[in-house]
mmCIF file of C-alpha atoms in Angstrom:
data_model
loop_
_atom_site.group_PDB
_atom_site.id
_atom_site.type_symbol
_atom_site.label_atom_id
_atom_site.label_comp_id
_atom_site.label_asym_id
_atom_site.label_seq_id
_atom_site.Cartn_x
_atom_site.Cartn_y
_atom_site.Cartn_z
ATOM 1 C CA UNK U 36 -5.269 8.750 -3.218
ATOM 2 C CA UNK U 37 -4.539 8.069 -6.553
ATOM 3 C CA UNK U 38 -2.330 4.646 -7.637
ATOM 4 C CA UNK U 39 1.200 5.138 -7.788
ATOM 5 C CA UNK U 40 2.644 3.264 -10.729
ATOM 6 C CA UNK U 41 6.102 1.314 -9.826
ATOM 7 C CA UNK U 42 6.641 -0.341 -13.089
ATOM 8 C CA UNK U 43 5.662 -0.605 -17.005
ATOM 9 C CA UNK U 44 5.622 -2.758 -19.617
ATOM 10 C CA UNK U 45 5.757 -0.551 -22.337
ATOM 11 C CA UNK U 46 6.283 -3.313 -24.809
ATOM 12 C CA UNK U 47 3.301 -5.491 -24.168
ATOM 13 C CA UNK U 48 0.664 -2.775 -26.019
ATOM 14 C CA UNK U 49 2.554 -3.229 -28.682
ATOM 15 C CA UNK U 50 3.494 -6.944 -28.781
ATOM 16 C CA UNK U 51 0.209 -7.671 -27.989
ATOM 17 C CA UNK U 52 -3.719 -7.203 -28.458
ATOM 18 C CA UNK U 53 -4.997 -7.185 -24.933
ATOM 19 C CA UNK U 54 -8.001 -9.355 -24.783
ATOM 20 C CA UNK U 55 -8.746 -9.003 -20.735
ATOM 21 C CA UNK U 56 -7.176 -7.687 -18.225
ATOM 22 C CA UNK U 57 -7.045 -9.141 -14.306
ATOM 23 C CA UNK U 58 -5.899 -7.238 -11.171
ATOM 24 C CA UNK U 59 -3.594 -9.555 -9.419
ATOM 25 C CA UNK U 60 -1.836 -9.361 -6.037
ATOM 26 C CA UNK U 61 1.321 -10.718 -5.318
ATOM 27 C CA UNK U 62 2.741 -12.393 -2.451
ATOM 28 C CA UNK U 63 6.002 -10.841 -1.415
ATOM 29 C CA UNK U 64 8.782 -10.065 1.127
ATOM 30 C CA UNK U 65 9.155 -7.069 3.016
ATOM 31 C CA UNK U 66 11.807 -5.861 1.444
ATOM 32 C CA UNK U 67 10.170 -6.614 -2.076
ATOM 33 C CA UNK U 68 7.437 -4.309 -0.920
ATOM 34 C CA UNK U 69 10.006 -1.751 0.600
ATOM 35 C CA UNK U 70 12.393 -2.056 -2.286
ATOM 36 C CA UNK U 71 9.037 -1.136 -4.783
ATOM 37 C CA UNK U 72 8.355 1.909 -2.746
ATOM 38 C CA UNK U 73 11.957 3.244 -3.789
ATOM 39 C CA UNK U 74 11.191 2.415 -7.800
ATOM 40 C CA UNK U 75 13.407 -0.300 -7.786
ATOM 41 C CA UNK U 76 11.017 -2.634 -9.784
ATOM 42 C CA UNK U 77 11.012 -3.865 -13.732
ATOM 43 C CA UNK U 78 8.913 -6.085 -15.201
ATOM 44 C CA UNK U 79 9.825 -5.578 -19.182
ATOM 45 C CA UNK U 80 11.533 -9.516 -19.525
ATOM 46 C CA UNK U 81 8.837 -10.598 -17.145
ATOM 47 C CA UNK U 82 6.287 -13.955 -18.204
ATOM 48 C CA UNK U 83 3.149 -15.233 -15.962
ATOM 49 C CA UNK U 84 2.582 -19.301 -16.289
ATOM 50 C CA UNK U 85 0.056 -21.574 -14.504
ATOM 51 C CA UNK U 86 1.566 -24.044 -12.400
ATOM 52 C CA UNK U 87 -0.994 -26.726 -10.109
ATOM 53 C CA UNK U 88 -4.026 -24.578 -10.470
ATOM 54 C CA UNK U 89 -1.731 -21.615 -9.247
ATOM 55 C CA UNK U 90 -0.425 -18.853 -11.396
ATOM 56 C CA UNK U 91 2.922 -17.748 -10.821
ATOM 57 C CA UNK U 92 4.991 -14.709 -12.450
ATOM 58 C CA UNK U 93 8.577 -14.844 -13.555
ATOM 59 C CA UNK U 94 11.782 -13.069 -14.252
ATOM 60 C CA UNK U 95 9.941 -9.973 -12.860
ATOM 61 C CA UNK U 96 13.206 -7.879 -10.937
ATOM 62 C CA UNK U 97 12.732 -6.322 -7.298
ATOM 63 C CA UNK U 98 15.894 -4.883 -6.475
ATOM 64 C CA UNK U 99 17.144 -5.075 -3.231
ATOM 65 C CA UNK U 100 17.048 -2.970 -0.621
ATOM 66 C CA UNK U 101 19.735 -1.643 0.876
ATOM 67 C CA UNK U 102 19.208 -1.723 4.804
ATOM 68 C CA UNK U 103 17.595 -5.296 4.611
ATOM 69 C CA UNK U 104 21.183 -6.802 5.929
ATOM 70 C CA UNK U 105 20.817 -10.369 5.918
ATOM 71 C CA UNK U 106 17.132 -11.030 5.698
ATOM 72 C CA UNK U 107 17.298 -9.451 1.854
ATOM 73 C CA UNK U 108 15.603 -11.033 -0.889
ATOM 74 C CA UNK U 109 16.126 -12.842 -4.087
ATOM 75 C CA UNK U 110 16.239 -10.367 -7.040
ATOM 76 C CA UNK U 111 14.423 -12.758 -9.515
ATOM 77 C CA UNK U 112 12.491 -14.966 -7.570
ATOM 78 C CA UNK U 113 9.120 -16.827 -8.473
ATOM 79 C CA UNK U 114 6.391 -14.857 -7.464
ATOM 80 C CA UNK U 115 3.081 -16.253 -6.951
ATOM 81 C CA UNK U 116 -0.164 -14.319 -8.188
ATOM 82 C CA UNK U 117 -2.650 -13.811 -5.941
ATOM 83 C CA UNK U 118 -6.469 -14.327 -7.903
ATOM 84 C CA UNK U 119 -9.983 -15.874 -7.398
ATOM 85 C CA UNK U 120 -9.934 -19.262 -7.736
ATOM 86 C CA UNK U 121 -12.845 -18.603 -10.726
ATOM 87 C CA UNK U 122 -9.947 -16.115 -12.246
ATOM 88 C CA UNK U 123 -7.491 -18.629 -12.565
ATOM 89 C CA UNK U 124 -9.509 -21.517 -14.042
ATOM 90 C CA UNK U 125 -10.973 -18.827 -16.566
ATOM 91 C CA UNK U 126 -7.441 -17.662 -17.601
ATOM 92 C CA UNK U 127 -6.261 -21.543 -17.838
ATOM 93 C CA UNK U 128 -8.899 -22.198 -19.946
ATOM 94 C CA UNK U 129 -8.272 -19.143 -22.566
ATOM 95 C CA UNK U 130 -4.271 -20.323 -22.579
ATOM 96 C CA UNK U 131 -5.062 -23.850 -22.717
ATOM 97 C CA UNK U 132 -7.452 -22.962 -25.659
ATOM 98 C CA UNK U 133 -4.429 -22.174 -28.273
ATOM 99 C CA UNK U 134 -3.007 -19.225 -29.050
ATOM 100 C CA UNK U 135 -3.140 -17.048 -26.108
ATOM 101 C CA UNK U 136 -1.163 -15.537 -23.129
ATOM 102 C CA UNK U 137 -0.710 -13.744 -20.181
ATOM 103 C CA UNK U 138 1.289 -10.441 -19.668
ATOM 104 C CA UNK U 139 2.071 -8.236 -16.785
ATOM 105 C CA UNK U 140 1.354 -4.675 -18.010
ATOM 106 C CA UNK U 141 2.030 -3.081 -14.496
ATOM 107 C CA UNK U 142 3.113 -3.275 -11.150
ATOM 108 C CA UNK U 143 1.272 -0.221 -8.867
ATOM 109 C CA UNK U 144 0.138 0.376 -5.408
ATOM 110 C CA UNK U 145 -3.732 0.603 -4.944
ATOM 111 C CA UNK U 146 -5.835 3.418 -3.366
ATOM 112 C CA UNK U 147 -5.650 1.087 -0.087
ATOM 113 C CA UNK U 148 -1.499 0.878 -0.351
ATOM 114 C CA UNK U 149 -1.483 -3.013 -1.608
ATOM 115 C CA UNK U 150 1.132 -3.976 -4.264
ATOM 116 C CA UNK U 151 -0.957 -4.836 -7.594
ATOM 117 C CA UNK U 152 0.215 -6.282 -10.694
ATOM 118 C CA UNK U 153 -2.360 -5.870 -13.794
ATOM 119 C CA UNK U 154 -2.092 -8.544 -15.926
ATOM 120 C CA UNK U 155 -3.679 -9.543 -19.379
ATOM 121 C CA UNK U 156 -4.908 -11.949 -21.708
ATOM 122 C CA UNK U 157 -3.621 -10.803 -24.470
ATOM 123 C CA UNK U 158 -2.653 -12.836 -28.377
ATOM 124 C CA UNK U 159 0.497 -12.049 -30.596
ATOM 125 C CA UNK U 160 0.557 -9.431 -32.914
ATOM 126 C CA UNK U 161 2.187 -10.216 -36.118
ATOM 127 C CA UNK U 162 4.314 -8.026 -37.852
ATOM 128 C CA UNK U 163 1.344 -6.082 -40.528
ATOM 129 C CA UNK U 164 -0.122 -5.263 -37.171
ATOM 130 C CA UNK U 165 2.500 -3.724 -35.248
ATOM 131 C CA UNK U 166 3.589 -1.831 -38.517
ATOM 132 C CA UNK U 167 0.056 -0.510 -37.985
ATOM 133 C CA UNK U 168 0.404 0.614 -34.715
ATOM 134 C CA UNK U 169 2.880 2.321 -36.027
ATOM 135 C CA UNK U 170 1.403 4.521 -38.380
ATOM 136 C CA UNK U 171 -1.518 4.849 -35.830
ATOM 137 C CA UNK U 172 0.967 6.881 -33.223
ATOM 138 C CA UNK U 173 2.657 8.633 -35.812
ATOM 139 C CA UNK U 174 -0.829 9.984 -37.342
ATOM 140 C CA UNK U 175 -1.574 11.316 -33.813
ATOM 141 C CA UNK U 176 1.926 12.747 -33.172
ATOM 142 C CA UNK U 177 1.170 14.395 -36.264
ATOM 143 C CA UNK U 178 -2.345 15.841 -34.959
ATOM 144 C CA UNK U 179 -0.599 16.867 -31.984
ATOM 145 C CA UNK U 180 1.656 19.131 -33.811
ATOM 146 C CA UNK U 181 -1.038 20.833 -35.855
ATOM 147 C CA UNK U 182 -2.983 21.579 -33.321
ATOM 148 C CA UNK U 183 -0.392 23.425 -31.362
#
């Protein structure tokens, strides 16, 4: 079984140069998990900070889900990331360092049916570097086109 992709950030490729990247689980609510199955899941606005040796992500949206009556779920709750202990002092370090941070990329079930978020270290592009990003797509729409 392949992994089943719930949400993108389609942004942080281009935002950012991706350093490392980490496969986190999170720690959610039933009807997070159900409310994922049914693509109800965005994580474009989302941010991941460390918090008492703990990483946490936030402003990532789970919709909710319709037949969870009263026992529903916060829509943009604090989410804690679940990671080896040697994980999360590695990625404090790199953050702590200067001039680095961590982004969700996405949010997918595994081969195994767990709810995985891939996250990365990743650094700021500035502006001459997304402009050449850029010009790298458009070169290979380009090549796309000529060879059809």
């Amino acid at each position: 079984m392949k992994r089943k992709i719930l949400a993108k950030n389609k942004k942080a490729r281009f935002n950012y140069t991706i350093l490392d990247t980490y496969e986190a689980g999170i720690a959610l609510l039933g009807s997070e998990v159900k409310a994922l199955r049914n693509s109800r899941g965005n994580i474009n606005e989302a941010y991941i900070r460390p918090k008492n040796s703990e990483i946490f992500v936030y402003n990532m949206y789970i919709g909710e889900y319709e037949f969870a009556n009263q026992e529903n779920h916060n829509t943009f709750r604090i989410r804690k990331l679940l990671l080896h202990k040697k994980e999360i002092k590695k990625i404090v370090a790199k953050i702590k360092e200067g001039g680095l941070t961590v982004v969700p990329l996405e949010v997918y079930f595994n081969e195994k049916g767990k709810v995985k978020l891939s996250i990365a270290l990743a650094k700021g592009k500035k502006l001459y570097d997304k402009r050449q990003s850029i010009k790298e797509r458009e070169e290979k729409i380009k090549i796309k086109r000529a060879m059809k």
